[in-house]
Amino acid sequence: DESLRKSEERYREVVDNAAEGIIVMQDKRLVFANAAVETITGDRHENFIGKDFISFIHPDDRETVIDRITRRMRGEVMDPRFEFRIVKITGQAIWVQIIGVRIQWDGVPSTLYFLSDIDKRKRAEEALRHSEERHRLLVDHASEGILISQAGILRFVNPRIAALAGRDAADLLGQPLLRFIHTEDHAVLIERFRK
């Protein structure tokens, strides 16, 4: 009995001090939530017990999450890791990553989930995507020709370069740059590259 009690204490300490949220769901209802869930959601973890897990999910993501939960409980093999938004107690939507595995909890088929706050990463990815979009628009619509050459091979050309060459951009990529430069200008171009 003492050995079992110590073992349970160790597991409880690990779960209670985990940085990830740990939840157990049975029939779409939460039956367990650790303290880290408070940090992620802003609500006390005790308030989760007995509630429908779906009620915490952003309305735009609910259908996808319900589909995954249903398929997992049917025993379908799928990536255990996926991302969606939850709504914090403050009403703010944040991105989380969840990893789920099927378990037995009190003899009932259940799902154990590990929940991580990935909101900062997702927002950084979105900002980067927007930035890349803006820069791509600038390059694609520039009135000047823009190209990238590595070791004398064309690796990137914008539409203006393709128009100047009278070819599709795809036909130019992988070709030697000097193929498109008049032979009389090769020496000057090579010297400028060298400098």
Coordinates of N, CA and C in Angstrom, one line a residue:
D1 N 0.8 -1.2 0.0 CA 0.0 0.0 0.0 C 0.9 1.3 0.0
E2 N 1.9 1.2 0.8 CA 2.8 2.4 0.9 C 3.5 2.6 -0.4
S3 N 3.9 1.5 -1.0 CA 4.6 1.6 -2.3 C 3.7 2.2 -3.4
L4 N 2.4 1.7 -3.4 CA 1.4 2.2 -4.3 C 1.1 3.7 -4.1
R5 N 1.0 4.1 -2.8 CA 0.8 5.5 -2.5 C 1.9 6.4 -3.0
K6 N 3.2 6.0 -2.8 CA 4.3 6.8 -3.3 C 4.3 6.9 -4.8
S7 N 4.0 5.8 -5.4 CA 4.0 5.8 -6.9 C 2.9 6.8 -7.4
E8 N 1.7 6.8 -6.8 CA 0.6 7.7 -7.2 C 1.0 9.1 -6.9
E9 N 1.7 9.4 -5.8 CA 2.2 10.7 -5.5 C 3.2 11.2 -6.6
R10 N 4.1 10.3 -7.0 CA 5.0 10.7 -8.0 C 4.3 11.1 -9.3
Y11 N 3.4 10.2 -9.8 CA 2.7 10.5 -11.0 C 1.8 11.8 -10.9
R12 N 1.2 12.0 -9.7 CA 0.4 13.2 -9.5 C 1.3 14.4 -9.6
E13 N 2.5 14.4 -9.0 CA 3.4 15.5 -9.0 C 3.9 15.8 -10.5
V14 N 4.1 14.8 -11.3 CA 4.5 15.0 -12.7 C 3.4 15.6 -13.4
V15 N 2.2 15.1 -13.3 CA 1.0 15.6 -14.0 C 0.7 17.1 -13.6
D16 N 0.7 17.3 -12.3 CA 0.3 18.6 -11.8 C 1.4 19.7 -12.1
N17 N 2.6 19.3 -12.3 CA 3.7 20.3 -12.7 C 4.0 20.3 -14.1
A18 N 3.3 19.6 -14.9 CA 3.6 19.5 -16.4 C 3.3 20.9 -17.0
A19 N 4.2 21.3 -18.0 CA 4.0 22.6 -18.7 C 2.8 22.4 -19.7
E20 N 2.6 21.2 -20.1 CA 1.5 21.0 -21.1 C 0.2 20.8 -20.3
G21 N -0.9 21.2 -20.9 CA -2.2 20.8 -20.4 C -2.5 19.4 -20.6
I22 N -3.0 18.7 -19.7 CA -3.3 17.3 -19.8 C -4.8 17.1 -19.5
I23 N -5.6 16.6 -20.4 CA -7.0 16.4 -20.2 C -7.4 14.9 -20.6
V24 N -8.4 14.4 -20.0 CA -9.0 13.1 -20.4 C -10.5 13.4 -20.7
M25 N -10.9 12.8 -21.9 CA -12.2 13.0 -22.3 C -12.9 11.7 -22.5
Q26 N -14.2 11.6 -22.0 CA -15.0 10.4 -22.2 C -16.3 10.9 -22.8
D27 N -16.7 10.3 -23.9 CA -18.0 10.7 -24.6 C -18.1 12.2 -24.7
K28 N -17.0 12.9 -25.2 CA -16.9 14.3 -25.4 C -17.0 15.2 -24.2
R29 N -17.0 14.5 -23.0 CA -17.0 15.3 -21.7 C -15.7 15.1 -21.0
L30 N -15.2 16.2 -20.4 CA -13.9 16.2 -19.7 C -14.1 15.6 -18.3
V31 N -13.2 14.6 -18.1 CA -13.3 13.9 -16.8 C -12.0 14.2 -15.9
F32 N -11.0 14.8 -16.6 CA -9.8 15.2 -15.9 C -9.1 16.3 -16.6
A33 N -8.6 17.3 -15.8 CA -7.8 18.4 -16.4 C -6.7 18.7 -15.4
N34 N -5.5 18.9 -15.8 CA -4.4 19.3 -14.8 C -4.3 20.8 -14.7
A35 N -3.4 21.2 -13.8 CA -3.3 22.7 -13.5 C -2.9 23.5 -14.7
A36 N -2.1 22.9 -15.6 CA -1.6 23.7 -16.8 C -2.7 24.1 -17.7
V37 N -3.8 23.5 -17.6 CA -5.0 23.9 -18.4 C -5.4 25.3 -18.1
E38 N -5.2 25.6 -16.8 CA -5.6 27.0 -16.3 C -4.8 28.0 -17.0
T39 N -3.5 27.8 -17.2 CA -2.6 28.7 -17.8 C -3.0 28.9 -19.3
I40 N -3.3 27.9 -19.9 CA -3.7 27.9 -21.3 C -5.0 28.6 -21.6
T41 N -6.0 28.2 -20.7 CA -7.4 28.7 -21.0 C -7.8 29.9 -20.1
G42 N -7.1 30.1 -19.0 CA -7.5 31.2 -18.1 C -8.6 30.9 -17.2
D43 N -9.1 29.6 -17.2 CA -10.1 29.2 -16.3 C -9.6 28.1 -15.4
R44 N -10.1 28.0 -14.2 CA -9.7 27.0 -13.2 C -9.9 25.6 -13.8
H45 N -8.9 24.7 -13.6 CA -9.1 23.4 -14.2 C -10.2 22.6 -13.7
E46 N -10.6 22.9 -12.4 CA -11.8 22.2 -11.8 C -13.0 22.5 -12.6
N47 N -13.1 23.7 -13.2 CA -14.3 24.1 -13.9 C -14.5 23.3 -15.2
F48 N -13.5 22.6 -15.7 CA -13.6 21.8 -16.9 C -14.3 20.5 -16.7
I49 N -14.2 20.0 -15.5 CA -14.7 18.6 -15.3 C -16.3 18.5 -15.5
G50 N -16.6 17.6 -16.3 CA -18.0 17.4 -16.7 C -18.5 18.2 -17.8
K51 N -17.7 19.1 -18.3 CA -18.2 20.0 -19.4 C -17.9 19.3 -20.7
D52 N -18.7 19.7 -21.7 CA -18.5 19.3 -23.1 C -17.2 19.9 -23.7
F53 N -16.3 19.1 -24.1 CA -15.0 19.6 -24.6 C -15.2 20.5 -25.8
I54 N -16.2 20.2 -26.6 CA -16.4 21.0 -27.8 C -16.8 22.4 -27.5
S55 N -17.4 22.7 -26.3 CA -17.8 24.1 -26.0 C -16.6 25.0 -25.8
F56 N -15.4 24.5 -25.7 CA -14.2 25.3 -25.5 C -13.5 25.6 -26.9
I57 N -14.0 24.9 -27.9 CA -13.3 25.0 -29.2 C -14.0 26.2 -30.0
H58 N -13.1 26.9 -30.7 CA -13.6 28.0 -31.6 C -14.7 27.5 -32.5
P59 N -15.8 28.2 -32.7 CA -16.9 27.7 -33.6 C -16.4 27.3 -35.0
D60 N -15.4 28.1 -35.5 CA -15.0 27.7 -36.9 C -14.2 26.4 -37.0
D61 N -13.7 25.9 -35.9 CA -12.9 24.7 -35.8 C -13.7 23.5 -35.3
R62 N -14.9 23.7 -34.8 CA -15.6 22.6 -34.1 C -15.8 21.4 -35.0
E63 N -16.3 21.6 -36.2 CA -16.6 20.5 -37.1 C -15.4 19.6 -37.4
T64 N -14.3 20.3 -37.6 CA -13.1 19.5 -37.9 C -12.6 18.7 -36.7
V65 N -12.7 19.3 -35.5 CA -12.3 18.6 -34.3 C -13.3 17.5 -33.9
I66 N -14.6 17.7 -34.1 CA -15.5 16.7 -33.8 C -15.3 15.5 -34.8
D67 N -15.0 15.8 -36.0 CA -14.7 14.7 -37.0 C -13.5 13.9 -36.6
R68 N -12.4 14.6 -36.1 CA -11.2 13.8 -35.7 C -11.5 13.0 -34.5
I69 N -12.2 13.6 -33.5 CA -12.5 12.8 -32.3 C -13.3 11.6 -32.6
T70 N -14.3 11.7 -33.4 CA -15.2 10.6 -33.8 C -14.4 9.5 -34.5
R71 N -13.6 9.9 -35.5 CA -12.8 8.9 -36.2 C -11.8 8.2 -35.3
R72 N -11.2 9.0 -34.3 CA -10.2 8.4 -33.4 C -10.9 7.4 -32.5
M73 N -12.1 7.7 -32.0 CA -12.8 6.8 -31.1 C -13.3 5.5 -31.9
R74 N -13.5 5.7 -33.2 CA -13.8 4.5 -34.0 C -12.6 3.6 -34.3
G75 N -11.4 4.1 -33.9 CA -10.2 3.3 -34.0 C -9.4 3.6 -35.3
E76 N -9.8 4.6 -36.1 CA -9.0 5.0 -37.3 C -7.6 5.4 -36.9
V77 N -6.7 5.0 -37.8 CA -5.3 5.4 -37.6 C -5.1 6.8 -38.2
M78 N -4.6 7.8 -37.5 CA -4.4 9.1 -38.0 C -3.3 9.8 -37.2
D79 N -2.8 10.9 -37.7 CA -1.7 11.6 -37.0 C -2.3 12.1 -35.6
P80 N -1.7 11.7 -34.5 CA -2.3 12.1 -33.2 C -2.2 13.6 -32.9
R81 N -1.4 14.3 -33.7 CA -1.1 15.7 -33.5 C -1.9 16.6 -34.5
F82 N -2.7 17.6 -33.9 CA -3.3 18.5 -34.8 C -3.5 19.9 -34.1
E83 N -3.9 20.9 -34.8 CA -3.9 22.3 -34.3 C -5.3 22.8 -34.6
F84 N -5.8 23.6 -33.6 CA -7.1 24.3 -33.8 C -7.1 25.4 -32.7
R85 N -8.2 26.2 -32.8 CA -8.3 27.3 -31.8 C -9.3 27.0 -30.7
I86 N -8.9 27.4 -29.5 CA -9.9 27.4 -28.4 C -10.2 28.8 -28.0
V87 N -11.3 28.9 -27.2 CA -11.7 30.3 -26.8 C -11.5 30.3 -25.3
K88 N -10.6 31.2 -24.9 CA -10.3 31.4 -23.5 C -11.5 32.0 -22.7
I89 N -11.4 31.9 -21.4 CA -12.5 32.4 -20.5 C -12.7 33.9 -20.8
T90 N -11.7 34.6 -21.3 CA -11.8 36.1 -21.6 C -12.4 36.3 -23.0
G91 N -12.7 35.2 -23.7 CA -13.3 35.4 -25.1 C -12.2 35.4 -26.2
Q92 N -11.0 35.5 -25.8 CA -9.9 35.5 -26.8 C -9.7 34.1 -27.4
A93 N -9.5 34.1 -28.7 CA -9.2 32.8 -29.4 C -7.7 32.7 -29.5
I94 N -7.3 31.5 -29.1 CA -5.8 31.2 -29.2 C -5.6 29.8 -29.9
W95 N -4.5 29.7 -30.6 CA -4.2 28.4 -31.2 C -3.5 27.5 -30.2
V96 N -3.9 26.2 -30.3 CA -3.3 25.2 -29.5 C -3.0 24.0 -30.4
Q97 N -2.0 23.2 -29.9 CA -1.7 21.9 -30.5 C -2.1 20.8 -29.6
I98 N -2.7 19.8 -30.1 CA -3.2 18.7 -29.2 C -2.7 17.4 -29.7
I99 N -2.3 16.6 -28.8 CA -1.8 15.2 -29.2 C -2.7 14.3 -28.4
G100 N -3.4 13.4 -29.1 CA -4.3 12.5 -28.4 C -4.0 11.0 -28.6
V101 N -4.3 10.3 -27.6 CA -4.1 8.8 -27.6 C -5.3 8.2 -26.9
R102 N -5.7 7.0 -27.4 CA -6.9 6.3 -26.8 C -6.4 5.6 -25.6
I103 N -7.2 5.7 -24.5 CA -6.8 5.0 -23.2 C -8.1 4.4 -22.6
Q104 N -8.0 3.7 -21.6 CA -9.1 3.2 -20.7 C -9.0 4.1 -19.5
W105 N -10.1 4.7 -19.1 CA -10.1 5.6 -17.9 C -11.3 5.0 -17.0
D106 N -11.0 4.5 -15.9 CA -12.0 3.8 -15.0 C -12.8 2.8 -15.8
G107 N -12.0 2.1 -16.7 CA -12.6 1.0 -17.5 C -13.5 1.4 -18.7
V108 N -13.5 2.7 -19.0 CA -14.3 3.2 -20.1 C -13.3 3.8 -21.2
P109 N -13.6 3.5 -22.5 CA -12.8 4.0 -23.5 C -12.8 5.5 -23.5
S110 N -11.6 6.1 -23.5 CA -11.4 7.5 -23.3 C -10.3 8.0 -24.2
T111 N -10.1 9.3 -24.2 CA -8.9 9.9 -25.0 C -8.1 10.8 -24.0
L112 N -6.8 10.5 -24.0 CA -5.9 11.4 -23.2 C -5.3 12.4 -24.2
Y113 N -5.4 13.7 -23.8 CA -4.9 14.7 -24.7 C -3.8 15.5 -24.0
F114 N -2.8 15.9 -24.7 CA -1.7 16.8 -24.3 C -1.9 18.1 -25.1
L115 N -2.1 19.2 -24.4 CA -2.5 20.4 -24.9 C -1.4 21.5 -24.8
S116 N -0.9 22.1 -25.9 CA 0.2 23.1 -25.9 C -0.3 24.4 -26.5
D117 N 0.0 25.5 -25.9 CA -0.3 26.8 -26.4 C 0.7 27.1 -27.5
I118 N 0.2 27.2 -28.8 CA 1.1 27.5 -29.9 C 0.7 28.9 -30.5
D119 N 0.0 29.7 -29.8 CA -0.5 30.9 -30.4 C 0.5 31.9 -30.9
K120 N 1.6 32.1 -30.2 CA 2.7 33.0 -30.6 C 3.3 32.5 -31.9
R121 N 3.5 31.1 -32.0 CA 4.1 30.6 -33.2 C 3.2 30.7 -34.4
K122 N 1.9 30.5 -34.2 CA 1.0 30.6 -35.3 C 0.9 32.0 -35.8
R123 N 0.9 33.0 -34.8 CA 0.8 34.4 -35.2 C 2.0 34.8 -36.0
A124 N 3.2 34.3 -35.5 CA 4.5 34.6 -36.2 C 4.4 34.0 -37.6
E125 N 3.9 32.8 -37.8 CA 3.8 32.2 -39.1 C 2.9 33.0 -40.0
E126 N 1.8 33.5 -39.5 CA 0.8 34.2 -40.2 C 1.4 35.6 -40.7
A127 N 2.2 36.2 -39.8 CA 2.8 37.5 -40.1 C 3.9 37.3 -41.2
L128 N 4.6 36.2 -41.1 CA 5.6 35.9 -42.1 C 5.0 35.6 -43.5
R129 N 3.8 34.9 -43.4 CA 3.1 34.6 -44.7 C 2.7 35.9 -45.3
H130 N 2.1 36.8 -44.5 CA 1.6 38.1 -45.1 C 2.8 38.9 -45.6
S131 N 3.9 38.9 -44.9 CA 5.1 39.6 -45.4 C 5.6 39.1 -46.7
E132 N 5.7 37.7 -46.8 CA 6.1 37.1 -48.0 C 5.2 37.4 -49.2
E133 N 3.9 37.4 -48.9 CA 2.9 37.8 -49.9 C 3.1 39.2 -50.4
R134 N 3.3 40.1 -49.5 CA 3.6 41.5 -49.9 C 4.8 41.7 -50.8
H135 N 5.9 41.0 -50.3 CA 7.2 41.1 -51.1 C 7.0 40.4 -52.4
R136 N 6.3 39.3 -52.5 CA 6.1 38.6 -53.8 C 5.4 39.5 -54.7
L137 N 4.3 40.2 -54.2 CA 3.6 41.1 -55.1 C 4.5 42.2 -55.6
L138 N 5.4 42.8 -54.8 CA 6.3 43.8 -55.2 C 7.2 43.3 -56.3
V139 N 7.8 42.1 -56.1 CA 8.7 41.6 -57.0 C 8.0 41.2 -58.4
D140 N 6.9 40.6 -58.2 CA 6.1 40.1 -59.4 C 5.7 41.3 -60.3
H141 N 5.4 42.4 -59.7 CA 4.9 43.6 -60.4 C 5.9 44.7 -60.6
A142 N 7.1 44.4 -60.3 CA 8.2 45.4 -60.5 C 8.4 45.7 -62.0
S143 N 8.6 47.0 -62.3 CA 8.9 47.3 -63.7 C 10.3 46.9 -64.1
E144 N 11.2 46.7 -63.1 CA 12.5 46.2 -63.4 C 12.6 44.7 -63.4
G145 N 13.6 44.2 -64.1 CA 13.8 42.8 -64.1 C 14.6 42.4 -62.8
I146 N 14.2 41.4 -62.2 CA 14.9 40.9 -61.0 C 15.2 39.4 -61.1
L147 N 16.5 39.1 -60.9 CA 16.9 37.7 -61.0 C 17.9 37.3 -59.9
I148 N 17.9 36.1 -59.6 CA 18.9 35.5 -58.7 C 19.7 34.5 -59.4
S149 N 21.0 34.7 -59.4 CA 21.9 33.7 -60.0 C 22.9 33.1 -59.0
Q150 N 23.0 31.8 -58.9 CA 23.9 31.2 -58.0 C 24.9 30.4 -58.9
A151 N 26.2 30.7 -58.7 CA 27.2 30.0 -59.5 C 26.9 30.1 -61.0
G152 N 26.4 31.2 -61.4 CA 26.1 31.5 -62.8 C 24.9 30.8 -63.3
I153 N 24.1 30.2 -62.5 CA 22.8 29.5 -62.9 C 21.6 30.3 -62.4
L154 N 20.6 30.5 -63.2 CA 19.4 31.3 -62.9 C 18.6 30.4 -61.9
R155 N 18.4 31.0 -60.7 CA 17.6 30.3 -59.7 C 16.2 31.0 -59.5
F156 N 16.1 32.3 -59.8 CA 14.8 33.0 -59.7 C 14.8 34.1 -60.8
V157 N 13.7 34.3 -61.4 CA 13.4 35.4 -62.3 C 12.0 35.9 -62.1
N158 N 11.9 37.2 -62.1 CA 10.5 37.8 -62.0 C 9.9 37.9 -63.4
P159 N 8.6 38.1 -63.5 CA 7.9 38.2 -64.8 C 8.5 39.2 -65.7
R160 N 9.1 40.3 -65.2 CA 9.7 41.3 -66.1 C 10.9 40.7 -66.8
I161 N 11.8 39.9 -66.2 CA 12.9 39.2 -66.8 C 12.4 38.3 -67.9
A162 N 11.4 37.5 -67.5 CA 10.8 36.5 -68.5 C 10.3 37.3 -69.7
A163 N 9.7 38.4 -69.5 CA 9.2 39.2 -70.7 C 10.3 39.7 -71.5
L164 N 11.4 40.2 -70.9 CA 12.6 40.7 -71.6 C 13.2 39.6 -72.4
A165 N 13.2 38.4 -71.8 CA 13.9 37.2 -72.5 C 12.9 36.6 -73.6
G166 N 11.6 37.0 -73.5 CA 10.7 36.4 -74.4 C 10.4 35.0 -74.2
R167 N 10.5 34.5 -72.9 CA 10.3 33.1 -72.5 C 9.4 33.0 -71.3
D168 N 9.0 31.8 -71.0 CA 8.3 31.6 -69.7 C 9.4 31.6 -68.6
A169 N 9.1 32.0 -67.4 CA 10.0 32.0 -66.3 C 10.5 30.6 -66.0
A170 N 9.7 29.6 -66.1 CA 10.1 28.2 -65.9 C 11.2 27.7 -66.8
D171 N 11.1 28.3 -68.1 CA 12.1 27.9 -69.1 C 13.5 28.5 -68.8
L172 N 13.5 29.6 -68.0 CA 14.8 30.2 -67.7 C 15.5 29.6 -66.5
L173 N 14.7 29.1 -65.6 CA 15.3 28.6 -64.3 C 16.2 27.4 -64.6
G174 N 17.4 27.3 -64.0 CA 18.3 26.3 -64.2 C 19.2 26.5 -65.4
Q175 N 19.0 27.5 -66.1 CA 19.9 27.8 -67.3 C 21.0 28.7 -66.9
P176 N 22.2 28.6 -67.6 CA 23.3 29.5 -67.3 C 22.9 31.0 -67.6
L177 N 23.2 31.9 -66.7 CA 22.9 33.3 -67.0 C 23.6 33.8 -68.3
L178 N 24.8 33.4 -68.5 CA 25.5 33.9 -69.7 C 24.9 33.5 -71.0
R179 N 24.0 32.5 -71.0 CA 23.3 32.1 -72.2 C 22.5 33.3 -72.7
F180 N 22.0 34.2 -71.8 CA 21.1 35.2 -72.1 C 21.8 36.6 -72.2
I181 N 23.1 36.6 -72.1 CA 23.9 37.8 -72.2 C 24.7 37.8 -73.5
H182 N 24.7 38.9 -74.2 CA 25.5 39.0 -75.4 C 26.9 38.6 -75.1
T183 N 27.6 37.9 -76.0 CA 28.9 37.4 -75.8 C 29.9 38.5 -75.6
E184 N 29.7 39.7 -76.2 CA 30.6 40.8 -76.1 C 30.6 41.4 -74.6
D185 N 29.5 41.1 -73.9 CA 29.4 41.6 -72.5 C 29.8 40.6 -71.4
H186 N 30.1 39.3 -71.8 CA 30.5 38.3 -70.9 C 31.6 38.7 -70.0
A187 N 32.7 39.2 -70.6 CA 33.9 39.6 -69.8 C 33.6 40.7 -68.7
V188 N 32.8 41.7 -69.1 CA 32.5 42.7 -68.2 C 31.6 42.2 -67.0
L189 N 30.6 41.3 -67.4 CA 29.7 40.8 -66.4 C 30.5 39.9 -65.4
I190 N 31.4 39.0 -65.9 CA 32.2 38.1 -65.1 C 33.1 38.9 -64.2
E191 N 33.7 40.0 -64.7 CA 34.5 40.9 -63.8 C 33.7 41.5 -62.7
R192 N 32.5 42.0 -63.0 CA 31.7 42.6 -62.0 C 31.3 41.6 -60.9
F193 N 31.0 40.4 -61.3 CA 30.7 39.3 -60.4 C 31.9 39.1 -59.5
R194 N 33.0 39.0 -60.1 CA 34.2 38.7 -59.3 C 34.5 39.8 -58.3
K195 N 34.3 41.0 -58.6 CA 34.5 42.1 -57.7 C 33.4 42.1 -56.6

